[in-house]
mmCIF file of C-alpha atoms in Angstrom:
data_model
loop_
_atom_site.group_PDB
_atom_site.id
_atom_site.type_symbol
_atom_site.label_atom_id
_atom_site.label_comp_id
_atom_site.label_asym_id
_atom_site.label_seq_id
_atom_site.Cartn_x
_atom_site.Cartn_y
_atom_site.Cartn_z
ATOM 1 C CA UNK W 282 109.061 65.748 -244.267
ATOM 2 C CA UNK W 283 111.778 68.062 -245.731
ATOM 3 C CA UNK W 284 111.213 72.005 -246.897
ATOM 4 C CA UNK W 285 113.282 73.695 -248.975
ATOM 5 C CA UNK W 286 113.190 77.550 -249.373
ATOM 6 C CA UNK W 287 114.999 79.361 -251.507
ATOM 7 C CA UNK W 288 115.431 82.674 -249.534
ATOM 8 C CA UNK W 289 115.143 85.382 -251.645
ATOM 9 C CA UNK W 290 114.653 88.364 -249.281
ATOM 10 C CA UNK W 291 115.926 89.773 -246.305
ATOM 11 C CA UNK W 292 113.186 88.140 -244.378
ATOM 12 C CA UNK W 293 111.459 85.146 -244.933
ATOM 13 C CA UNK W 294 108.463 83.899 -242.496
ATOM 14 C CA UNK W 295 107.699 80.349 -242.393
ATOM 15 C CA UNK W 296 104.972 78.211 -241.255
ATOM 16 C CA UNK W 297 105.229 74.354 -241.462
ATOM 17 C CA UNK W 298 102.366 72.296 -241.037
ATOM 18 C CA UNK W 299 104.345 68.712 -239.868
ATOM 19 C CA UNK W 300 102.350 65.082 -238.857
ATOM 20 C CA UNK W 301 102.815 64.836 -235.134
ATOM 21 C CA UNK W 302 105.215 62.375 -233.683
ATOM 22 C CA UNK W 303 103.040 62.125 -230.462
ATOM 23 C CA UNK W 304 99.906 63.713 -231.677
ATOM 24 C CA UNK W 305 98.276 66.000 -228.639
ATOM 25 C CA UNK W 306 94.910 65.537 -228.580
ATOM 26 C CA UNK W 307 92.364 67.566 -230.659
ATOM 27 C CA UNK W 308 92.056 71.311 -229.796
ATOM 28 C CA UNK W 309 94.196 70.469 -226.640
ATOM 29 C CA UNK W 310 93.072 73.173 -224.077
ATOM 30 C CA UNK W 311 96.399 75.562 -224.153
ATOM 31 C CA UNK W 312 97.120 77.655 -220.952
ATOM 32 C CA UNK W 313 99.489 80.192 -219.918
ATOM 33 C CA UNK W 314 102.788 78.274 -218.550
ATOM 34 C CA UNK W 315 102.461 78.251 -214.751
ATOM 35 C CA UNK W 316 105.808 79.257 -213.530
ATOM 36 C CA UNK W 317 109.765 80.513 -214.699
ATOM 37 C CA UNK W 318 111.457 77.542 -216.319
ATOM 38 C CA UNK W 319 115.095 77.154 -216.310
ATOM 39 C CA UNK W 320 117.456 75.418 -218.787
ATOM 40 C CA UNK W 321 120.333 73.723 -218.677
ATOM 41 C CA UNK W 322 122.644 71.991 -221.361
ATOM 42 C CA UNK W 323 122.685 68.763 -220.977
ATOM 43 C CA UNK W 324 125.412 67.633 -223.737
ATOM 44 C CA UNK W 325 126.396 69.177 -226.644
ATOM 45 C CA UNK W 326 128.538 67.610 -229.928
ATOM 46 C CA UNK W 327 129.386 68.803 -233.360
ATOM 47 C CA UNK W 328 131.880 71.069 -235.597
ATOM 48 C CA UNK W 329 129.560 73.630 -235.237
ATOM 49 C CA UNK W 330 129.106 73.929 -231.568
ATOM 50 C CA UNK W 331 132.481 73.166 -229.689
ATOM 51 C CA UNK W 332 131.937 73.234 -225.780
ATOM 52 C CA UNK W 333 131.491 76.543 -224.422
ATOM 53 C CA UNK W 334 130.403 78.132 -227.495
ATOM 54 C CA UNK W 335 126.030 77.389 -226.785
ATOM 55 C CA UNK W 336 124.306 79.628 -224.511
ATOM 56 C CA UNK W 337 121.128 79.362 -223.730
ATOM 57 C CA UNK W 338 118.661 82.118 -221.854
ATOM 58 C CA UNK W 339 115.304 82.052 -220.532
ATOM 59 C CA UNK W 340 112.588 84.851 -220.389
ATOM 60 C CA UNK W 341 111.548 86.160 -216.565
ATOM 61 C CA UNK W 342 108.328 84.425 -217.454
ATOM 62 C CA UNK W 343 106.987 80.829 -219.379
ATOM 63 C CA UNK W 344 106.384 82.200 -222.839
ATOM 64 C CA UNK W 345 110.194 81.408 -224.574
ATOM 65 C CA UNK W 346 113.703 80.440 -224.144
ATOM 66 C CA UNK W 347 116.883 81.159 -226.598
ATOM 67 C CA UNK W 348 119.757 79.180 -227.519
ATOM 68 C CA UNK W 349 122.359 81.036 -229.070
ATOM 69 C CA UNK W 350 125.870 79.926 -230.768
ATOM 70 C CA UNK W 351 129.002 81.553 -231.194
ATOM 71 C CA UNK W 352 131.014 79.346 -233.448
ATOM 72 C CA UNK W 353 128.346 77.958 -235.967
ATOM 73 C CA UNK W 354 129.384 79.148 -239.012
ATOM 74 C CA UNK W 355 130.170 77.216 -242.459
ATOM 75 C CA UNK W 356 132.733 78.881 -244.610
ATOM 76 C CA UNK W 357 134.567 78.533 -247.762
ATOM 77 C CA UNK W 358 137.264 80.584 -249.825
ATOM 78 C CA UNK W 359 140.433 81.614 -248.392
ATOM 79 C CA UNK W 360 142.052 80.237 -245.833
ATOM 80 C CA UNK W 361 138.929 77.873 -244.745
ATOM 81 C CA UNK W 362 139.888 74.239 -244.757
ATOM 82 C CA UNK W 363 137.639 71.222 -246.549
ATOM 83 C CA UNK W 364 135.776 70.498 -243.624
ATOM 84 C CA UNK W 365 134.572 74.191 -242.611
ATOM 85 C CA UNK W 366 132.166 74.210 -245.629
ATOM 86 C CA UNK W 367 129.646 71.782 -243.823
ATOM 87 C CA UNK W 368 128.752 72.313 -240.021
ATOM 88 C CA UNK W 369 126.839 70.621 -237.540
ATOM 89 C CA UNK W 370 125.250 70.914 -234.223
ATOM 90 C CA UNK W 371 123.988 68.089 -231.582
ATOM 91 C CA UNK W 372 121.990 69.921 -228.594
ATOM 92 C CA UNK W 373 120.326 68.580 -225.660
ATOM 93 C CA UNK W 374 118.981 70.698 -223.307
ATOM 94 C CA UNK W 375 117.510 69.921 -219.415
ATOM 95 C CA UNK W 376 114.427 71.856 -219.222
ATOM 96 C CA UNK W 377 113.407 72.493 -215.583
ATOM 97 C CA UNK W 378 110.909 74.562 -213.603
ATOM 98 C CA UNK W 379 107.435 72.313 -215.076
ATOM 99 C CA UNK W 380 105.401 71.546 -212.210
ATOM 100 C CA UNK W 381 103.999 68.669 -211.633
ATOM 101 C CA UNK W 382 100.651 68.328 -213.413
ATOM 102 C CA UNK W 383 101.145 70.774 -216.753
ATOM 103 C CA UNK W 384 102.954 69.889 -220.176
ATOM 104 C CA UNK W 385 104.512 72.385 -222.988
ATOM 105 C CA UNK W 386 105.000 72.128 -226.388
ATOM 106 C CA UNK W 387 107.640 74.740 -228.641
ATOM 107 C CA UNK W 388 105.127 76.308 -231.113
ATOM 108 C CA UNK W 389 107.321 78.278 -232.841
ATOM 109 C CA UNK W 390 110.768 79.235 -233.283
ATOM 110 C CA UNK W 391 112.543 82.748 -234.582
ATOM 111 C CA UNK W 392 115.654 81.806 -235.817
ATOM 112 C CA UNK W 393 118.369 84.497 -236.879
ATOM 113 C CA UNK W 394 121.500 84.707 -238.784
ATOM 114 C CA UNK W 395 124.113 86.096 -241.538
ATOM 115 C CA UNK W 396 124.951 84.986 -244.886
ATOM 116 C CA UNK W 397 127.977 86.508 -247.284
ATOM 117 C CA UNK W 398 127.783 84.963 -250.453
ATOM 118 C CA UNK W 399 130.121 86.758 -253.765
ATOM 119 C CA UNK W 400 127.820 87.585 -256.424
ATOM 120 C CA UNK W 401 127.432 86.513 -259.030
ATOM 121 C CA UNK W 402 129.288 83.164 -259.038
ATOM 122 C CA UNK W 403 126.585 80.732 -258.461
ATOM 123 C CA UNK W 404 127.386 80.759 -254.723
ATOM 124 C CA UNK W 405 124.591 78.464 -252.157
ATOM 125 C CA UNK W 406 124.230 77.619 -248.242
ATOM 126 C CA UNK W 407 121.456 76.202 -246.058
ATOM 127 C CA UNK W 408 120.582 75.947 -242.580
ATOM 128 C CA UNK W 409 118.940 72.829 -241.789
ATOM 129 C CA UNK W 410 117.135 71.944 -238.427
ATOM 130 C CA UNK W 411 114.567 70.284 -236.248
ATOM 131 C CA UNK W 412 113.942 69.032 -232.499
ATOM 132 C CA UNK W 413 111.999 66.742 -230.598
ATOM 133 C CA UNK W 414 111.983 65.225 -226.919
ATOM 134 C CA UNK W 415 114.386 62.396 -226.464
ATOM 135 C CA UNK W 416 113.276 58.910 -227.711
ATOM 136 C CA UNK W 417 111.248 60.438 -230.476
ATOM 137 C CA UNK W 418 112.220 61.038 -233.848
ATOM 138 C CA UNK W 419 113.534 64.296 -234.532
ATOM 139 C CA UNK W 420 110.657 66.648 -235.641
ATOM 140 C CA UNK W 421 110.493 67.126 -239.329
ATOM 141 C CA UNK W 422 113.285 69.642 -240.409
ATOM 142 C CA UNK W 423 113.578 72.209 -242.314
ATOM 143 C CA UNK W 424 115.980 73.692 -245.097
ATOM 144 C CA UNK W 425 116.647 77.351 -245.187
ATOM 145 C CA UNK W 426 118.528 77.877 -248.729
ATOM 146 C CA UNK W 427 120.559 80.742 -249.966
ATOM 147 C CA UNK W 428 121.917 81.499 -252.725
ATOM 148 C CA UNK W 429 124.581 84.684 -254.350
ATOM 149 C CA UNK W 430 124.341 87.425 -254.235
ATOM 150 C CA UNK W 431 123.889 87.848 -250.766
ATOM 151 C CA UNK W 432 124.844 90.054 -247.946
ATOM 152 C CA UNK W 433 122.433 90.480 -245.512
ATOM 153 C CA UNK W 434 120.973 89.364 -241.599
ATOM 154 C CA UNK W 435 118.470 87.008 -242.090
ATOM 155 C CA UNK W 436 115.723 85.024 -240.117
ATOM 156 C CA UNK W 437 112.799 82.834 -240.734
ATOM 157 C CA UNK W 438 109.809 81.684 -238.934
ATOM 158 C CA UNK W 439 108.638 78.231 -237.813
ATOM 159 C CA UNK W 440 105.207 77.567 -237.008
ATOM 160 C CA UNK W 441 103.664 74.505 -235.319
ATOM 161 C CA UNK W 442 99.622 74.167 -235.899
ATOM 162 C CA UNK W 443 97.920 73.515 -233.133
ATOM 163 C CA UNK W 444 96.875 70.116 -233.972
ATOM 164 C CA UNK W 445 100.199 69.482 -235.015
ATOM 165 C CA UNK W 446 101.505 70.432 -231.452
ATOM 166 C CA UNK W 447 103.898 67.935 -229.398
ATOM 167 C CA UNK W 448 103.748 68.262 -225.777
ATOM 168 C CA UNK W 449 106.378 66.845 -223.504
ATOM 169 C CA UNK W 450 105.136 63.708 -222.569
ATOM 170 C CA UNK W 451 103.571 63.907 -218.556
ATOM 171 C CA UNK W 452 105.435 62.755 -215.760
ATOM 172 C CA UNK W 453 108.408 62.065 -217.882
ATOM 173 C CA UNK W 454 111.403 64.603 -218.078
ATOM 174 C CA UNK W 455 113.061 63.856 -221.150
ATOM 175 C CA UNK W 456 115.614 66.178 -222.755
ATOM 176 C CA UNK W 457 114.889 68.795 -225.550
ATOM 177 C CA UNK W 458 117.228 68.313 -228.201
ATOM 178 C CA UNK W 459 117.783 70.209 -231.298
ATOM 179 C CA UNK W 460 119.776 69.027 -234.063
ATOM 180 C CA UNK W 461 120.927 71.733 -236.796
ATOM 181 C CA UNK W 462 123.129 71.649 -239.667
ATOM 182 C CA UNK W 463 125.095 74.337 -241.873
ATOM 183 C CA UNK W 464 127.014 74.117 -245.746
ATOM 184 C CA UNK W 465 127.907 76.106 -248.199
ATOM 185 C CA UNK W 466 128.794 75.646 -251.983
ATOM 186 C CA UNK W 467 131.684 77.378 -253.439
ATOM 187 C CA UNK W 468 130.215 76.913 -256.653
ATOM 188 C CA UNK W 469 132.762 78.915 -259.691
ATOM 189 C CA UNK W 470 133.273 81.710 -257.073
ATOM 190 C CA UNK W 471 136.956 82.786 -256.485
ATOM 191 C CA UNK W 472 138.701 80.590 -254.230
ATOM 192 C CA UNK W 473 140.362 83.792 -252.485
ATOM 193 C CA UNK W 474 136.713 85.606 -251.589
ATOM 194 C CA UNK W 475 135.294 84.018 -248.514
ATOM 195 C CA UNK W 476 131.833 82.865 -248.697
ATOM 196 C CA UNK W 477 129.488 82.046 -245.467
ATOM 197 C CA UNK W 478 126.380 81.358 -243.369
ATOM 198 C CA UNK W 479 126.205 81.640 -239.646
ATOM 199 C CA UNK W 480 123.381 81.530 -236.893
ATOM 200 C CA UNK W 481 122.496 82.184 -234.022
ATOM 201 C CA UNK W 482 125.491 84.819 -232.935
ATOM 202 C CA UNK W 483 124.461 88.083 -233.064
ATOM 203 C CA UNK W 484 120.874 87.259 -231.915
ATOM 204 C CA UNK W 485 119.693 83.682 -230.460
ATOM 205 C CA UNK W 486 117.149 81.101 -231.643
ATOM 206 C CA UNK W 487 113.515 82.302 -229.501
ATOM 207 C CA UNK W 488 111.381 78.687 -228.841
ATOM 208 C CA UNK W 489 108.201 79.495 -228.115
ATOM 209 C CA UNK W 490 106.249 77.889 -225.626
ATOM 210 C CA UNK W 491 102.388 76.351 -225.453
ATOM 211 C CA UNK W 492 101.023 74.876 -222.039
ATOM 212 C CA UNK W 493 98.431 72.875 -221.031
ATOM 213 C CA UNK W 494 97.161 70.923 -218.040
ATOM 214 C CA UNK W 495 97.833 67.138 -217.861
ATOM 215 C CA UNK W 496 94.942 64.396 -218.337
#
């Protein structure tokens, strides 16, 4: 299932109601996480992310981890070449720390960026993304649209119900992986004015966490 929002504010909250890949049983019994996790990045590919330009952070406690990116912008006008207006981002992440015997799921995520688009030529950008566990489908995405004039910060929301929730699956230790996507449209704005949308550099991503025992 796709979403597209037309962004229309400085700040736009989100929630997403999505049919579960691995549906979690009903009204799972959700706990607080029972220890520090730690993260590590376990490949990364993509215009949008070139190696050494992810970072990724965990809180002193269970309850959320960031990723952050420092080159994933789309761009065009100026000097930007063909193939800056459209960028994308591959990310698999190593998420350690779970003890045996307990299972998360990413509830929600925070996400946080900048768009610069010239008014009033018709300018529009999106963010797309989604994640999932490997060997699952990705989870169902979402489209952040924007459109000129615009010259603001902006983030949006994601919200998982909680029937909607999918845990990591027990005893398995797959890899998180997020896959995300930037464009923008020149539209009839003037080739010489830059136009763009960037995330995740100024402030990183926040996944938020939900535990629960394992059967």
């Amino acid at each position: 299932m796709r979403r597209g929002i037309a962004i229309s504010a400085v700040v736009a909250t989100l929630t997403v109601a999505t049919a579960s890949v691995t549906p979690a049983a009903a009204s799972p019994r959700v706990v607080r996480g029972p220890a520090v996790i730690t993260l590590e990045i376990a490949s990364v590919n993509g215009s949008g992310c070139p190696r050494g330009s992810v970072n990724t952070v965990n809180m002193d406690n269970e309850e959320a981890f960031f990723v952050g990116y420092a080159q994933f912008i789309a761009r065009v006008g100026g000097s930007s070449n063909p193939t800056d207006s459209r960028k994308a981002c591959q990310l698999a992440l190593k998420v350690g720390g779970v003890p045996k015997g307990f299972t998360y799921a990413v509830s929600s995520v925070d996400y946080y960026g900048f768009a610069s688009l010239a008014r009033p030529r018709r300018t529009a950008a999106a963010y797309t993304t989604g994640f999932s566990f490997s060997g699952q489908p990705t989870r169902a995405e979402e489209i952040l649209t924007f459109e000129s004039p615009w010259e603001h910060i902006w983030t949006a929301t994601r919200r998982v119900s909680p029937d909607d929730l999918v845990f990591k699956p027990c005893d398995e230790e797959p890899t998180f992986n997020i896959e995300s996507e930037l464009w923008v449209d020149a539209g009839t704005s003037d080739p010489s004015e830059v136009n763009y949308v960037s995330v995740g550099y100024e402030r990183q991503a926040a996944y938020h966490l939900t535990w629960k025992p394992c059967p």
